[in-house]
Coordinates of C-alpha atoms in Angstrom, one line a residue:
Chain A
X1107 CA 188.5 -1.9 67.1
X1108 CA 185.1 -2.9 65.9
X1109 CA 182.8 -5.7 67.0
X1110 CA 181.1 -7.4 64.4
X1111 CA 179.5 -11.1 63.8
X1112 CA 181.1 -12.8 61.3
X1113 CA 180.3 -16.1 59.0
X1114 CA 182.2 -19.4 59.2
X1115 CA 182.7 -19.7 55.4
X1116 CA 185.5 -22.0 55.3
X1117 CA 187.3 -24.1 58.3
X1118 CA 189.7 -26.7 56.5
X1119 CA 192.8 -28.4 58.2
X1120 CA 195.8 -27.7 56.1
X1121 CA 198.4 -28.9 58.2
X1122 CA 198.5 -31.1 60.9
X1123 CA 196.8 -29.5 63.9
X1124 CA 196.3 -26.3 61.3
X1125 CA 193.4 -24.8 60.0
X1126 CA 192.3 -22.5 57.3
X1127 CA 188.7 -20.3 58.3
X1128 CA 187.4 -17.9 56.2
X1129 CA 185.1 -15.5 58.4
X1130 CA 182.4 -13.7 56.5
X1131 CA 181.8 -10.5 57.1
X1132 CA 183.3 -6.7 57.3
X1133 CA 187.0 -6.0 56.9
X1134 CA 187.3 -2.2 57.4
X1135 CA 188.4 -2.3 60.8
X1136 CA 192.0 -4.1 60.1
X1137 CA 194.6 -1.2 58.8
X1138 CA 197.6 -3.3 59.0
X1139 CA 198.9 -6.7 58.3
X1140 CA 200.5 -8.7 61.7
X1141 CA 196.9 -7.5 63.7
X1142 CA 194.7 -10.1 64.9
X1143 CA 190.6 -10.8 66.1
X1144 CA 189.3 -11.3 69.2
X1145 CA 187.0 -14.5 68.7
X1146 CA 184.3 -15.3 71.0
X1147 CA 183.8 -19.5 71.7
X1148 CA 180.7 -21.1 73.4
X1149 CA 182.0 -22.3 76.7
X1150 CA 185.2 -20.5 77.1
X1151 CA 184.8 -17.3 79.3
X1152 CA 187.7 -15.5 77.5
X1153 CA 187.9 -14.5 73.8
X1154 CA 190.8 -16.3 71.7
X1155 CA 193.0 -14.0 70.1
X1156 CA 193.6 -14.9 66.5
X1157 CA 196.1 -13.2 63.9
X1158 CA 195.0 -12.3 60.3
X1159 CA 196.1 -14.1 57.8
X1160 CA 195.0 -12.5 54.9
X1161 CA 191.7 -10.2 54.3
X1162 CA 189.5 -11.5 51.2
X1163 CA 187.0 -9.0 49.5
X1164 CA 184.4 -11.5 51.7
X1165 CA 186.0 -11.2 54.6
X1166 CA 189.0 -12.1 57.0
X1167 CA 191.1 -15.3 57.0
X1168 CA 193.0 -16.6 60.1
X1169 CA 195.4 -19.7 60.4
X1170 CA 195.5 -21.5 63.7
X1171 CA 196.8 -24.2 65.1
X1172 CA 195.0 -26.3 67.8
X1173 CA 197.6 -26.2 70.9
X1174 CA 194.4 -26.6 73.9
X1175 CA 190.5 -26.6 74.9
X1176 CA 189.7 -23.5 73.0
X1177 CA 191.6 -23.8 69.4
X1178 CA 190.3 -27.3 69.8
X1179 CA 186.8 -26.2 69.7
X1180 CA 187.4 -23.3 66.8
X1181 CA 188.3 -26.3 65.0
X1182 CA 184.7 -28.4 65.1
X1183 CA 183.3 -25.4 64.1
X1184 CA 180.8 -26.2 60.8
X1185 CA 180.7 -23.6 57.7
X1186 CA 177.8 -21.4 58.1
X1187 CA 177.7 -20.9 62.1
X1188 CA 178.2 -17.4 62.9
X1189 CA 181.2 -16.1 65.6
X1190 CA 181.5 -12.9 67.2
X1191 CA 184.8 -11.1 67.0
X1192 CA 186.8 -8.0 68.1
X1193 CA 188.6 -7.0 64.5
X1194 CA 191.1 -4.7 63.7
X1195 CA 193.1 -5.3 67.1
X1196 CA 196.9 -4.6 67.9
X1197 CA 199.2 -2.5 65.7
X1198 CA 200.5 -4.4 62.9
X1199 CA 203.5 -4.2 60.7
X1200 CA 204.6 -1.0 59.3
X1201 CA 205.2 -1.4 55.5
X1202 CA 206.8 1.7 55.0
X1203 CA 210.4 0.9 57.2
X1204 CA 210.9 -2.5 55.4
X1205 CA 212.8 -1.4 52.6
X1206 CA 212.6 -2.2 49.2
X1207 CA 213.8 -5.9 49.8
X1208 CA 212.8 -6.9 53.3
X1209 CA 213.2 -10.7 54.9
X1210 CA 209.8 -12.5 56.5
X1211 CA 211.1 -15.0 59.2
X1212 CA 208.6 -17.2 60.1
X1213 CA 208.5 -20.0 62.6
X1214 CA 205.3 -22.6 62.7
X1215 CA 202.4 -21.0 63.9
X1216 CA 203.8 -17.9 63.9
X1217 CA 203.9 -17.7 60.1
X1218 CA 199.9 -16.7 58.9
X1219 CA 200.6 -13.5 59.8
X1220 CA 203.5 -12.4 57.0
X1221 CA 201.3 -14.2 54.5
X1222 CA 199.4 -11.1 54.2
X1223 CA 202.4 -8.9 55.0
X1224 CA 204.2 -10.5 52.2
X1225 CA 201.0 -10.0 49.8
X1226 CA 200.3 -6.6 51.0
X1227 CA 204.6 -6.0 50.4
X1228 CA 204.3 -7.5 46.9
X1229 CA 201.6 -5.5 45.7
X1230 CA 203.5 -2.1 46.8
X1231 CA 206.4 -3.7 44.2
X1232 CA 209.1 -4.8 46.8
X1233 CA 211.5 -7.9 46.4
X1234 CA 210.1 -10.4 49.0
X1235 CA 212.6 -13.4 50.9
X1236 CA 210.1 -15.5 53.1
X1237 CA 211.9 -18.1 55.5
X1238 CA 210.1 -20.3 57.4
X1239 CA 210.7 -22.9 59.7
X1240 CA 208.5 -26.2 60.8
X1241 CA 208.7 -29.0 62.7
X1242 CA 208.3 -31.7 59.5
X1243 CA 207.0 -31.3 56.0
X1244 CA 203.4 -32.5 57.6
X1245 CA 203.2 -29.6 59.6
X1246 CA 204.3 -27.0 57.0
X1247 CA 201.6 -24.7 55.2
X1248 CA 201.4 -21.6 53.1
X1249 CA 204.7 -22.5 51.5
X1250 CA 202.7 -22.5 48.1
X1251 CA 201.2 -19.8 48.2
X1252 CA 203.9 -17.3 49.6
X1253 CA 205.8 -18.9 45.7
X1254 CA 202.5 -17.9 44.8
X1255 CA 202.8 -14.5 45.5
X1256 CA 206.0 -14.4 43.9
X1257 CA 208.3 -14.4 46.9
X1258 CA 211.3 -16.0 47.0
X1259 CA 211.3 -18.7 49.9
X1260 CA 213.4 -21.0 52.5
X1261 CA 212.3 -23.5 54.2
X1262 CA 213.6 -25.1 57.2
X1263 CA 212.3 -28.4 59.3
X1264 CA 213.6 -29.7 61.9
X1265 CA 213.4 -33.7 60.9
X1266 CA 214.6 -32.3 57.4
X1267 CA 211.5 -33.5 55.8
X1268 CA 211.0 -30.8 54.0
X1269 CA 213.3 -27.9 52.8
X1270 CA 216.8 -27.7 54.7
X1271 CA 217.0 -29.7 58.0
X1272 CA 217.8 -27.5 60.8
X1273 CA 215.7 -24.1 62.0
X1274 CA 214.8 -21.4 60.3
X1275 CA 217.8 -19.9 61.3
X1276 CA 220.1 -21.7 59.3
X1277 CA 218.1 -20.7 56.2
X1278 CA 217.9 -17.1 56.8
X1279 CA 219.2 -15.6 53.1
X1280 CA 222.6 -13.6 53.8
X1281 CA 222.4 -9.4 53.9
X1282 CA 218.8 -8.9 54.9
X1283 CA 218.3 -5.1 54.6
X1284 CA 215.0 -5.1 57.1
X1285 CA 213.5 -8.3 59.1
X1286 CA 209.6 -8.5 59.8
X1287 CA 209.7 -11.9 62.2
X1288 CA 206.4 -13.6 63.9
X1289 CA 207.0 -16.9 65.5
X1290 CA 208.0 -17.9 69.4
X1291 CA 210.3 -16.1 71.8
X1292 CA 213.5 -18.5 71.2
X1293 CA 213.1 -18.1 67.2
X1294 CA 212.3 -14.4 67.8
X1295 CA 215.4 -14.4 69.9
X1296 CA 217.4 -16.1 67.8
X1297 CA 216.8 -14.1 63.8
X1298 CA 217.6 -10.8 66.1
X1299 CA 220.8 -12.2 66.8
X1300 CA 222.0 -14.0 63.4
X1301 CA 220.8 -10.9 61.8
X1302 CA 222.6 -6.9 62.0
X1303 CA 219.6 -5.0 60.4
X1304 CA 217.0 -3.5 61.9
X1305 CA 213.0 -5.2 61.5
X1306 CA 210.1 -5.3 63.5
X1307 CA 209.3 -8.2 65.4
X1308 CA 205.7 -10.0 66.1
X1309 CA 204.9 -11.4 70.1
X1310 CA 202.7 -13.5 71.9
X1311 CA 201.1 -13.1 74.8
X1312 CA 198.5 -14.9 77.3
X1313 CA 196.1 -12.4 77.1
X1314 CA 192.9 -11.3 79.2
X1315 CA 190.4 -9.0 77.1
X1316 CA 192.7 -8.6 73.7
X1317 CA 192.1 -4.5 73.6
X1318 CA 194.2 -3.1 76.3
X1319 CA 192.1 -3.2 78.9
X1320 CA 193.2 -5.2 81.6
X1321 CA 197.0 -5.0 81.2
X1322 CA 197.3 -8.5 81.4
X1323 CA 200.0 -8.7 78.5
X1324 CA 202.1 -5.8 79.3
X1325 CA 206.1 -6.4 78.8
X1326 CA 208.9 -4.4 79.4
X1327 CA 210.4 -2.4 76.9
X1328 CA 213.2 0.2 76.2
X1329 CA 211.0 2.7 75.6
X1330 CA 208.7 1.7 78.7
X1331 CA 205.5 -0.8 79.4
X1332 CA 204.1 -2.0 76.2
X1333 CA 200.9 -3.8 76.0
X1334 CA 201.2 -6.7 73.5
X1335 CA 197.6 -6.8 72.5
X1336 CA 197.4 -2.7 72.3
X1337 CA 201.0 -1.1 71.2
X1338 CA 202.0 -4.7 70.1
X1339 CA 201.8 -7.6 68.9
X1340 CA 204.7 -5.5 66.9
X1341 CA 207.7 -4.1 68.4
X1342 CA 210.6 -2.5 66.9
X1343 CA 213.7 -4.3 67.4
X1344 CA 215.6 -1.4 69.0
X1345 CA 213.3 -1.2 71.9
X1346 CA 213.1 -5.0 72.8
X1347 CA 214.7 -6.2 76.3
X1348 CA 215.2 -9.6 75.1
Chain B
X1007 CA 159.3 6.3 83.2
X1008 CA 162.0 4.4 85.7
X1009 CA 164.1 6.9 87.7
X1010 CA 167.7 5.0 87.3
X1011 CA 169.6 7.7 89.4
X1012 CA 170.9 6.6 92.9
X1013 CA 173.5 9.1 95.5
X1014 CA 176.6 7.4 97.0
X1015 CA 177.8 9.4 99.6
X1016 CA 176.2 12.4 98.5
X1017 CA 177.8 12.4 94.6
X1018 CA 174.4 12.1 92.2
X1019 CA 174.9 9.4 89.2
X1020 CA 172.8 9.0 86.8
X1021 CA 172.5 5.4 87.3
X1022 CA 174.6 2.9 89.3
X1023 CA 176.7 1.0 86.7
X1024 CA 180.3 1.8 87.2
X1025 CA 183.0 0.0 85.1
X1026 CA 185.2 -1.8 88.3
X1027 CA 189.0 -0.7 88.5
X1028 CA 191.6 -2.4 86.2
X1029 CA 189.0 -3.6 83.9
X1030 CA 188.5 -0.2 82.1
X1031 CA 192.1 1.2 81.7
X1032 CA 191.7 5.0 82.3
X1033 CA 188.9 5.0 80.8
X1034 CA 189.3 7.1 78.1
X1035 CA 190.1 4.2 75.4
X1036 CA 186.6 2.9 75.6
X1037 CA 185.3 6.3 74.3
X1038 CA 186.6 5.3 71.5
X1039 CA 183.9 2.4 71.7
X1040 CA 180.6 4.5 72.4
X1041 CA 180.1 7.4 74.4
X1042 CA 181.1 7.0 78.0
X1043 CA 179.0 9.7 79.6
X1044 CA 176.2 7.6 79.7
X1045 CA 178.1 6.0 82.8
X1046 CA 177.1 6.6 86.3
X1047 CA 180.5 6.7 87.2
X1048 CA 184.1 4.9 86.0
X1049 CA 186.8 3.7 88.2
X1050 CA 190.4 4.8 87.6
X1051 CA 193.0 1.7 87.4
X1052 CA 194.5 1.2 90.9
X1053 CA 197.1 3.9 91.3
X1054 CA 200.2 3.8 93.4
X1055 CA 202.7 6.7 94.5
X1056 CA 205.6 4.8 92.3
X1057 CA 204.8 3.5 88.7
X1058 CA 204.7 -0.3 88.5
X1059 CA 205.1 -2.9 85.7
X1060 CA 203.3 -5.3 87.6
X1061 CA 204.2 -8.7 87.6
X1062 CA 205.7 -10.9 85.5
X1063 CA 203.6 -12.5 82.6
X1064 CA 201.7 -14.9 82.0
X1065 CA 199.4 -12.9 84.2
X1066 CA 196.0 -14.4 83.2
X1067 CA 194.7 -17.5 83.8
X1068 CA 191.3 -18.5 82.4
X1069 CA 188.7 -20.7 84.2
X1070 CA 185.1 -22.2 82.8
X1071 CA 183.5 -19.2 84.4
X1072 CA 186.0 -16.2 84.4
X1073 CA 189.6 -15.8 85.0
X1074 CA 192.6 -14.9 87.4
X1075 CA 194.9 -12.1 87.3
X1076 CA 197.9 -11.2 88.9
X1077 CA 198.3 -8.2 86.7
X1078 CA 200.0 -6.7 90.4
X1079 CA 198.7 -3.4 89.8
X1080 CA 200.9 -2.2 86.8
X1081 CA 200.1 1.7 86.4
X1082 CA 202.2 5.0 86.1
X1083 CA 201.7 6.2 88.8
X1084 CA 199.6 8.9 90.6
X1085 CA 201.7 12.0 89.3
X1086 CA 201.5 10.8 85.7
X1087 CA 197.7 9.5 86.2
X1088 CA 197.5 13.1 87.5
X1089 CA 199.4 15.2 84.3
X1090 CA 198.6 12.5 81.7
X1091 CA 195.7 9.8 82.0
X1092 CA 193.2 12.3 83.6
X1093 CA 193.4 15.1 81.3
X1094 CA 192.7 12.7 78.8
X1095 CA 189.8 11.3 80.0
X1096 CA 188.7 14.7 80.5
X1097 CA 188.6 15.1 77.1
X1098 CA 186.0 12.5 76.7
X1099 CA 184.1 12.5 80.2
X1100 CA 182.3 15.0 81.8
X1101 CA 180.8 12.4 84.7
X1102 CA 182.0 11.9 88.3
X1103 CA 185.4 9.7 88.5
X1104 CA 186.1 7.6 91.1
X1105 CA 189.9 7.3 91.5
X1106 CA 191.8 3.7 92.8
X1107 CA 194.6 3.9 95.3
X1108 CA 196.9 1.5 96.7
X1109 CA 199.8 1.3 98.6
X1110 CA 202.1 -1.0 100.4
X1111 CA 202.3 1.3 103.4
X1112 CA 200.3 3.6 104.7
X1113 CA 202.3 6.4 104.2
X1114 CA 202.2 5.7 100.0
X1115 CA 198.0 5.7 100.7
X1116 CA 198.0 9.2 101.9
X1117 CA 200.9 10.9 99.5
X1118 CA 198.4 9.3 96.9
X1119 CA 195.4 10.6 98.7
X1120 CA 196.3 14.2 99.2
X1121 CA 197.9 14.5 95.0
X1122 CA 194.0 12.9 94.0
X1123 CA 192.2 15.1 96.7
X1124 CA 193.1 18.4 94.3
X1125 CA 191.6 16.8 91.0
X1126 CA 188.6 18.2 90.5
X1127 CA 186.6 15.9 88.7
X1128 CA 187.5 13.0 90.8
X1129 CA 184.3 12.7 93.4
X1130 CA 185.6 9.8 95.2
X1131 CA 188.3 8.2 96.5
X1132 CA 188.3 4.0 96.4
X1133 CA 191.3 2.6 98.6
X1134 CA 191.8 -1.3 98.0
X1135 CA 193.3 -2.4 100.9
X1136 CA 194.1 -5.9 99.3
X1137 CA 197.7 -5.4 98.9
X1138 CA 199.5 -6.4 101.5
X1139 CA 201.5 -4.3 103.9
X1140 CA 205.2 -4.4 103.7
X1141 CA 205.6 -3.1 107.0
X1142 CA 203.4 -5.3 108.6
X1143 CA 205.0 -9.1 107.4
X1144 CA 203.0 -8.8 103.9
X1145 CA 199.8 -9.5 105.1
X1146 CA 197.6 -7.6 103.6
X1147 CA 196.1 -4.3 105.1
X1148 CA 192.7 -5.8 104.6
X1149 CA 192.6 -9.1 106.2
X1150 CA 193.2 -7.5 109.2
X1151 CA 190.7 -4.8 111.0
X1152 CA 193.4 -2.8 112.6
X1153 CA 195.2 -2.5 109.8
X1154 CA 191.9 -1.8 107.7
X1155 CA 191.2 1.2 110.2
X1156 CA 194.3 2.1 110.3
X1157 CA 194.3 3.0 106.3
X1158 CA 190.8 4.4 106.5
X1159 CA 191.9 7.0 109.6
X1160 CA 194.7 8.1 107.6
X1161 CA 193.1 8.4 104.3
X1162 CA 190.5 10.4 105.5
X1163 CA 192.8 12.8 107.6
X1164 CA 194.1 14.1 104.5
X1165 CA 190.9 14.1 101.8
X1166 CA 187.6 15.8 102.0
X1167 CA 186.4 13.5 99.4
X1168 CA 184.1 10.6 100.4
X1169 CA 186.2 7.5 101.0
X1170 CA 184.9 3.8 99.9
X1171 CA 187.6 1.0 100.9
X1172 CA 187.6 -1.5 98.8
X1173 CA 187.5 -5.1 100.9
X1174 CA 189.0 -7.7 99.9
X1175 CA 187.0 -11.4 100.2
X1176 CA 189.7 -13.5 101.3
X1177 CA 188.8 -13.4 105.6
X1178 CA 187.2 -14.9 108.0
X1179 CA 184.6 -12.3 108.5
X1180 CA 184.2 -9.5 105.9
X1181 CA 181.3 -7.8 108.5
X1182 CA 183.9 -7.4 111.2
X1183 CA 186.6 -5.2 108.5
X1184 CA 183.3 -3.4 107.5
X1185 CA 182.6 -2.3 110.5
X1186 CA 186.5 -1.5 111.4
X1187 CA 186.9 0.6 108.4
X1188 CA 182.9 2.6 108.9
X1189 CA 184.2 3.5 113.1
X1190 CA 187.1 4.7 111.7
X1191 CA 185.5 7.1 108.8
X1192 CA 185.1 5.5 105.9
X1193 CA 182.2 6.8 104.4
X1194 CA 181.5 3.6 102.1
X1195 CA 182.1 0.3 101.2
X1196 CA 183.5 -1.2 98.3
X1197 CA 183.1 -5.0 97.7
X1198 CA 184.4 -7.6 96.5
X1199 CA 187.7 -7.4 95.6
X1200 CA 188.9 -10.7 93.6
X1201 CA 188.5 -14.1 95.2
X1202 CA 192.4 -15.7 95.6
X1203 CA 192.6 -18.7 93.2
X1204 CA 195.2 -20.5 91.4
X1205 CA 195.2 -22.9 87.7
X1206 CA 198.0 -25.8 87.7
X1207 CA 198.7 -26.1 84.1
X1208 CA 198.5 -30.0 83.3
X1209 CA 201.4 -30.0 80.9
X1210 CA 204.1 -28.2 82.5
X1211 CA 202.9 -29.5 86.0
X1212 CA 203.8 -26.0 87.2
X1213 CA 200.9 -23.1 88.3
X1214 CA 199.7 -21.2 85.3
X1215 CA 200.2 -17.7 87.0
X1216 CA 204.1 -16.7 86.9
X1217 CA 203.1 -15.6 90.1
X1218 CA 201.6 -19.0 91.2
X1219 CA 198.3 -17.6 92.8
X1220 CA 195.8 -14.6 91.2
X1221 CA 192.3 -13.0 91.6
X1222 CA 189.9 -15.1 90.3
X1223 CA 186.8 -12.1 88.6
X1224 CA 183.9 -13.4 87.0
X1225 CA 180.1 -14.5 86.8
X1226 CA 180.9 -17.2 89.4
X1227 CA 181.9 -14.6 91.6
X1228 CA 178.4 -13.4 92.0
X1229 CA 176.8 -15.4 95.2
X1230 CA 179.9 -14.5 96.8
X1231 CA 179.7 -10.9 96.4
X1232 CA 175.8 -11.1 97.3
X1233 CA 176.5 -12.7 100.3
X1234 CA 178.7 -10.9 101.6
X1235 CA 177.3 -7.4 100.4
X1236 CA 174.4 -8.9 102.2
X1237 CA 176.1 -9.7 105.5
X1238 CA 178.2 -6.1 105.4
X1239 CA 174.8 -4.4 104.6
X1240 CA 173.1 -5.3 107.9
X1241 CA 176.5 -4.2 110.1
X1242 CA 177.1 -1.0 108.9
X1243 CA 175.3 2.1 107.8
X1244 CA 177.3 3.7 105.4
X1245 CA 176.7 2.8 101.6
X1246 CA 177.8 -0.1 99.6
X1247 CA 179.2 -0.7 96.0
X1248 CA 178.6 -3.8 95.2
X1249 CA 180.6 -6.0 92.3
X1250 CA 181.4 -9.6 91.6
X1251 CA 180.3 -11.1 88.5
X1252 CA 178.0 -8.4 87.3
X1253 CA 177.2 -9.0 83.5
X1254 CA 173.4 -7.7 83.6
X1255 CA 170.5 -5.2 84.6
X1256 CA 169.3 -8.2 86.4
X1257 CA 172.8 -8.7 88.3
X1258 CA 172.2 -4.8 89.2
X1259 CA 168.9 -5.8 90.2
X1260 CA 170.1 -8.3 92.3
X1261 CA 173.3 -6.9 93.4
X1262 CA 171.0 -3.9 94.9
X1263 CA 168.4 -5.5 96.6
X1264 CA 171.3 -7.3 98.2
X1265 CA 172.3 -4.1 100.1
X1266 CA 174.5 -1.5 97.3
X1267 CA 173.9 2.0 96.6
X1268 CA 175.5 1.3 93.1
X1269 CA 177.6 -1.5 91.3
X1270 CA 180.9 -2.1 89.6
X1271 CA 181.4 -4.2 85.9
X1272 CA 184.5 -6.0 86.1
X1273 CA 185.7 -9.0 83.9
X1274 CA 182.8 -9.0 81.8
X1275 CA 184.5 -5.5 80.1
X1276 CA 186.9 -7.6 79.2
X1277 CA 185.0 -10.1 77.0
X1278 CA 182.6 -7.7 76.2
X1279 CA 183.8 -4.2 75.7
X1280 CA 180.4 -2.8 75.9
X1281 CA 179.3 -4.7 78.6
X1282 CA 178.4 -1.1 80.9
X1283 CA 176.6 0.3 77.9
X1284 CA 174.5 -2.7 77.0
X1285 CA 173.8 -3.3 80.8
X1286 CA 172.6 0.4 81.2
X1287 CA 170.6 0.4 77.9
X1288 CA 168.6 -2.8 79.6
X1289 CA 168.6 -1.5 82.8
X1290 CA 165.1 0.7 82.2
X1291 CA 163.0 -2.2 80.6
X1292 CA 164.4 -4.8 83.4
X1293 CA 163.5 -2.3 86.1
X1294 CA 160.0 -2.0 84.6
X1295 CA 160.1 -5.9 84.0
X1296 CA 160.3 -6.0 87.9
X1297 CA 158.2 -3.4 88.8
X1298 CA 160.9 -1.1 90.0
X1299 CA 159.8 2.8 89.4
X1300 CA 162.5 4.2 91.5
X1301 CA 165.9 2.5 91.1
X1302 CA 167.3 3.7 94.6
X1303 CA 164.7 3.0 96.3
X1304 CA 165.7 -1.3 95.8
X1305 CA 169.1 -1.0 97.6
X1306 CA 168.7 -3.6 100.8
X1307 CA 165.4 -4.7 99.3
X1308 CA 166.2 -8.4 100.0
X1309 CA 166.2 -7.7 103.7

């Protein structure tokens, strides 16, 4: 973990209720895609924890949606004010267990994180399946730019206004060899059990300081307490008591 | 030159700013932060005889000027804090450590008590008393003064180490468990524990907490704690660590002069992780700033 002060370069809504910010500043402190910042807000007390979305030679980009008060105010923020953050927090995804063809299973807000997963997988050579799912086309994002990155993708909405109608689950490509999932509990839930293989799988939790201090996001696993924001967000599907 | 050492109960720290219980882990994972020897002292997480996972989540709740937990003491407990946590934190701390205990009976304080009393390095003992007593109709053993001395007697029967009990806010008259827990040993005073608060989350129409209610920690917390440091330092004699919403040399400042030997950092580790560094590194100029030469020498200066 590093603490560092970072410029707003970019803050864009991309989605309805999304929004793209590009933070200025160092990157070093991040080792793994699926680990998330620490931001500081004026007026909230507690920091909002953030997951990377991608990490640009200027810096890091997240992807957030605004769900209350404090995602709310990220939002008004103006290009060129400066935040503080906690960087390089959580775990992440381990790269090296996926396979050569892994699946990405994302579900709304829970997707930024395999962007850079699915860049970072790409670039080591492996065959990349990306399935997302959203409420409607309007509140889809990234689609373009996982195609981008050459992966193949399926997409899932729930009014059918986009991709297959229906969740993500119904779009999940046959004989996944390794799943890396981020989205909430019931999807979570739901890709362990339509899928046999083995994967890693990205939670949320309400947290209190973001760096394991205060145990407020501990959950139970197989192989004992786990702090989400400390030995998560990513847990291995073999030791999840779902 | 300003002279930040103070003595609680006869253990010399270097200066009084102590990261609070359950806001610093064991400690050892904020060395990886800065160097945590320049603390006067660091409390352990609160320990039990059993491990604990706590409660269930979401355990945190945030308000405009702090938050509530009801983490429910989640820790290993004390024989694994003893072969695992402390040994590393040895590896990283050479200071005085001040271990947490808690219990749901008073038989779990002193099996706790006795395993701690053998550590070495631990120079103190802090017993929160805020849980409450399963034998006793789950009130908790400190809202009631008979119950407080009654935790205090035992813990001290089986430790030579000094004893601060931790009080918990949340009575009638926080003097009055003071002075129940100095008569029967205690050789300090910790205080305050976390105020009792609840968030109703407007969407769900159900409390935020899984566990309904938590302790609300933060800078609001601070005239509270004052007060009643304050109040507790004119009934007893015995020293006083003081804590509630400390987030500065001047909260030190003010926190002292109030009535403590020394003071605890709580939630404001948890926004900013080097909160107890940056508040010791300020400490000297503010003391100079206030014309304080000799930092022990302020405790029970507002009196």
């Amino acid at each position: 973990m590093e603490q560092h002060s970072y410029t707003v370069l970019e803050n864009s809504c991309i989605a309805r209720d999304v929004y793209r910010m590009l933070l200025g500043g160092p990157t070093e402190a991040f080792t793994a895609p699926g680990q998330f910042l620490d931001l500081r807000l004026d007026g909230f007390y507690l920091r909002r924890p953030i997951s990377l979305c991608d990490l640009q030679p200027v810096g890091p980009v997240i992807v957030y949606k605004v769900v209350g008060h404090g995602t709310a105010a990220l939002a008004q923020i103006k290009t060129g004010a400066q935040l503080d953050a906690l960087v390089g927090l959580g775990n992440g995804f381990d790269l090296t267990k996926g396979g050569d063809a892994p699946l990405l299973v994302g579900g709304g807000v829970g997707t930024p994180p395999l962007y850079y997963l699915a860049r970072r997988l790409r670039e080591a050579g492996r065959q990349v399946q990306v399935a997302l799912g959203f409420q409607s086309a309007a509140d889809a994002f990234l689609c373009a730019e996982f195609r981008a990155l050459g992966c193949t993708l399926h997409v899932a909405t729930a009014d059918g206004s986009l991709g297959q109608q229906g969740l993500v689950t119904d779009v999940l490509p046959p004989e996944a060899g390794y799943v890396y999932a981020c989205g909430p509990l019931p999807m979570l839930r739901a890709v362990a059990a339509a899928t046999a293989c083995d994967g890693q799988y990205s939670f949320e939790e309400r947290m209190g300081c973001g760096f394991g201090a205060c145990m407020g996001c501990s959950c139970e696993t197989k192989n004992g307490p786990k702090r989400i924001c400390k030995e998560g967000p990513v847990l291995e599907k073999g030791e999840i008591l779902w | 030159m300003v002279d930040t050492r103070v003595s609680l109960a006869g253990v010399a720290l270097q200066n009084p700013v102590i990261p609070a219980s359950g806001t610093f882990g064991f400690g050892y994972e904020f060395a990886a932060l800065y160097d945590i020897n320049i603390l006067g002292s660091l409390v352990l997480k609160g320990t039990t005889r059993e491990a604990r996972f706590g409660n269930p989540t979401p355990r945190i709740a945030e308000c405009s000027s702090g938050l509530l937990n009801a983490v429910g003491l989640q820790n290993p407990g004390i024989d694994a804090v003893i072969a695992n946590e402390l040994p590393r934190l040895r590896a990283c701390y050479g200071g005085p450590i001040i271990a947490n205990i808690s219990g749901f009976s008073i038989d779990e304080y002193t099996a706790c008590c006795e395993k701690i009393d053998r550590q070495a390095q631990v120079a103190l003992i802090e017993v929160n008393i805020s849980c409450p007593n399963v034998h006793g109709g789950g009130m908790s053993f400190g809202t009631d003064a008979k119950s407080a001395a009654a935790v205090t007697a035992a813990v001290k029967a089986v430790t030579t180490k000094p004893v601060f009990v931790k009080l918990t806010p949340n009575v009638t008259d926080i003097a009055e468990i003071a002075r129940a827990c100095e008569a029967a040993g205690a050789d300090g005073i910790s205080m305050i524990n976390t105020l009792f608060g609840m968030r109703i989350d407007l969407k769900t129409r159900r409390p935020v907490l899984a566990n309904r209610m938590g302790g609300y920690s933060g800078p609001a917390a601070l005239p509270v704690a004052l007060r009643m440091v304050y109040q507790v330092y004119e009934a007893v004699k015995i020293p006083i660590m003081g804590m509630g919403g400390i987030a500065s040399a001047e909260d030190v400042l003010e926190m002292m002069l109030a009535g403590a030997t020394a003071v605890q950092v709580g939630a404001a580790n948890l926004v900013e992780p080097f909160a107890c560094r940056d508040i010791i590194r300020e400490l000297p100029a503010c003391m100079e700033r206030y014309g304080v030469t000799k930092l022990s020498e302020i405790t029970g200066g507002a009196h």
